[in-house]
Amino acid sequence: MLKIIKSKKKLINILQIDKPFLMIDSFKNKRKGYSGIAEKIITKNDWYFKSHFLNNPIFPGTLQTEAMLQSIIIH
């Protein structure tokens, strides 16, 4: 059964995490307990780009790890 969560309110309720540390925008559960896909829409105006490597902004690795952990919690 494919479970899709696209509501920010539902994600916030499940994870008990809100902006700016909500690192996923939607989640698709392909096979419960085995695989899923989390998505995050990233723009050049996101808060972490304004303070992380000013001349060469990159998405911080710790936030990438946080996104993976949030995906596991939802899964």
PDB file of C-alpha atoms in Angstrom:
ATOM      1  CA  MET A   1       0.000   0.000   0.000  1.00  0.00           C
ATOM      2  CA  LEU A   2       1.450   3.355  -1.063  1.00  0.00           C
ATOM      3  CA  LYS A   3       1.231   5.958   1.707  1.00  0.00           C
ATOM      4  CA  ILE A   4       1.823   9.558   0.612  1.00  0.00           C
ATOM      5  CA  ILE A   5       2.129  12.451   3.067  1.00  0.00           C
ATOM      6  CA  LYS A   6       2.193  15.891   1.483  1.00  0.00           C
ATOM      7  CA  SER A   7       0.610  17.930   4.271  1.00  0.00           C
ATOM      8  CA  LYS A   8       3.125  19.986   6.257  1.00  0.00           C
ATOM      9  CA  LYS A   9       0.765  19.933   9.257  1.00  0.00           C
ATOM     10  CA  LYS A  10       0.688  16.124   9.209  1.00  0.00           C
ATOM     11  CA  LEU A  11       4.499  15.913   8.929  1.00  0.00           C
ATOM     12  CA  ILE A  12       4.893  18.386  11.810  1.00  0.00           C
ATOM     13  CA  ASN A  13       2.412  16.386  13.902  1.00  0.00           C
ATOM     14  CA  ILE A  14       4.161  13.053  13.256  1.00  0.00           C
ATOM     15  CA  LEU A  15       7.710  14.333  13.757  1.00  0.00           C
ATOM     16  CA  GLN A  16       7.002  16.949  16.435  1.00  0.00           C
ATOM     17  CA  ILE A  17       9.460  19.182  14.529  1.00  0.00           C
ATOM     18  CA  ASP A  18       8.619  22.521  12.924  1.00  0.00           C
ATOM     19  CA  LYS A  19      10.410  25.043  10.729  1.00  0.00           C
ATOM     20  CA  PRO A  20      13.245  25.757  10.331  1.00  0.00           C
ATOM     21  CA  PHE A  21      14.282  22.193  11.219  1.00  0.00           C
ATOM     22  CA  LEU A  22      11.590  20.346   9.294  1.00  0.00           C
ATOM     23  CA  MET A  23      13.877  18.894   6.635  1.00  0.00           C
ATOM     24  CA  ILE A  24      11.324  17.106   4.445  1.00  0.00           C
ATOM     25  CA  ASP A  25       8.348  18.426   2.467  1.00  0.00           C
ATOM     26  CA  SER A  26       6.665  15.142   1.500  1.00  0.00           C
ATOM     27  CA  PHE A  27       7.030  11.417   2.027  1.00  0.00           C
ATOM     28  CA  LYS A  28       6.032   8.388  -0.060  1.00  0.00           C
ATOM     29  CA  ASN A  29       6.101   5.017   1.663  1.00  0.00           C
ATOM     30  CA  LYS A  30       6.767   2.437  -1.055  1.00  0.00           C
ATOM     31  CA  ARG A  31       6.897  -0.661   1.189  1.00  0.00           C
ATOM     32  CA  LYS A  32       6.271  -0.194   4.902  1.00  0.00           C
ATOM     33  CA  GLY A  33       9.396  -1.049   6.837  1.00  0.00           C
ATOM     34  CA  TYR A  34      11.498  -1.457   3.677  1.00  0.00           C
ATOM     35  CA  SER A  35      11.564   1.624   1.464  1.00  0.00           C
ATOM     36  CA  GLY A  36      10.285   5.156   1.182  1.00  0.00           C
ATOM     37  CA  ILE A  37      11.063   8.425  -0.534  1.00  0.00           C
ATOM     38  CA  ALA A  38      11.280  11.768   1.260  1.00  0.00           C
ATOM     39  CA  GLU A  39      11.494  15.014  -0.686  1.00  0.00           C
ATOM     40  CA  LYS A  40      12.756  18.468   0.271  1.00  0.00           C
ATOM     41  CA  ILE A  41      12.390  21.465  -2.028  1.00  0.00           C
ATOM     42  CA  ILE A  42      15.560  23.540  -1.729  1.00  0.00           C
ATOM     43  CA  THR A  43      15.887  27.123  -2.937  1.00  0.00           C
ATOM     44  CA  LYS A  44      18.867  29.455  -2.946  1.00  0.00           C
ATOM     45  CA  ASN A  45      17.039  31.615  -0.374  1.00  0.00           C
ATOM     46  CA  ASP A  46      16.872  28.919   2.323  1.00  0.00           C
ATOM     47  CA  TRP A  47      18.205  30.049   5.695  1.00  0.00           C
ATOM     48  CA  TYR A  48      21.241  27.724   5.853  1.00  0.00           C
ATOM     49  CA  PHE A  49      22.704  29.048   2.578  1.00  0.00           C
ATOM     50  CA  LYS A  50      22.899  32.564   4.072  1.00  0.00           C
ATOM     51  CA  SER A  51      25.386  31.476   6.734  1.00  0.00           C
ATOM     52  CA  HIS A  52      27.122  28.294   5.572  1.00  0.00           C
ATOM     53  CA  PHE A  53      30.221  28.838   3.410  1.00  0.00           C
ATOM     54  CA  LEU A  54      29.329  32.352   2.293  1.00  0.00           C
ATOM     55  CA  ASN A  55      31.268  32.331  -0.982  1.00  0.00           C
ATOM     56  CA  ASN A  56      30.339  28.757  -1.880  1.00  0.00           C
ATOM     57  CA  PRO A  57      27.071  27.898  -0.086  1.00  0.00           C
ATOM     58  CA  ILE A  58      26.265  24.208   0.284  1.00  0.00           C
ATOM     59  CA  PHE A  59      23.552  22.231   2.056  1.00  0.00           C
ATOM     60  CA  PRO A  60      25.129  21.301   5.425  1.00  0.00           C
ATOM     61  CA  GLY A  61      25.824  17.609   5.921  1.00  0.00           C
ATOM     62  CA  THR A  62      24.289  17.645   9.395  1.00  0.00           C
ATOM     63  CA  LEU A  63      20.988  18.828   7.895  1.00  0.00           C
ATOM     64  CA  GLN A  64      21.180  16.083   5.259  1.00  0.00           C
ATOM     65  CA  THR A  65      21.570  13.578   8.093  1.00  0.00           C
ATOM     66  CA  GLU A  66      18.626  15.166   9.915  1.00  0.00           C
ATOM     67  CA  ALA A  67      16.499  14.779   6.776  1.00  0.00           C
ATOM     68  CA  MET A  68      17.355  11.070   6.621  1.00  0.00           C
ATOM     69  CA  LEU A  69      16.500  10.621  10.306  1.00  0.00           C
ATOM     70  CA  GLN A  70      13.148  12.366   9.857  1.00  0.00           C
ATOM     71  CA  SER A  71      12.413  10.023   6.939  1.00  0.00           C
ATOM     72  CA  ILE A  72      13.149   7.006   9.125  1.00  0.00           C
ATOM     73  CA  ILE A  73      10.814   8.272  11.865  1.00  0.00           C
ATOM     74  CA  ILE A  74       7.940   8.667   9.402  1.00  0.00           C
ATOM     75  CA  HIS A  75       8.622   5.346   7.754  1.00  0.00           C
TER      76      HIS A  75
END
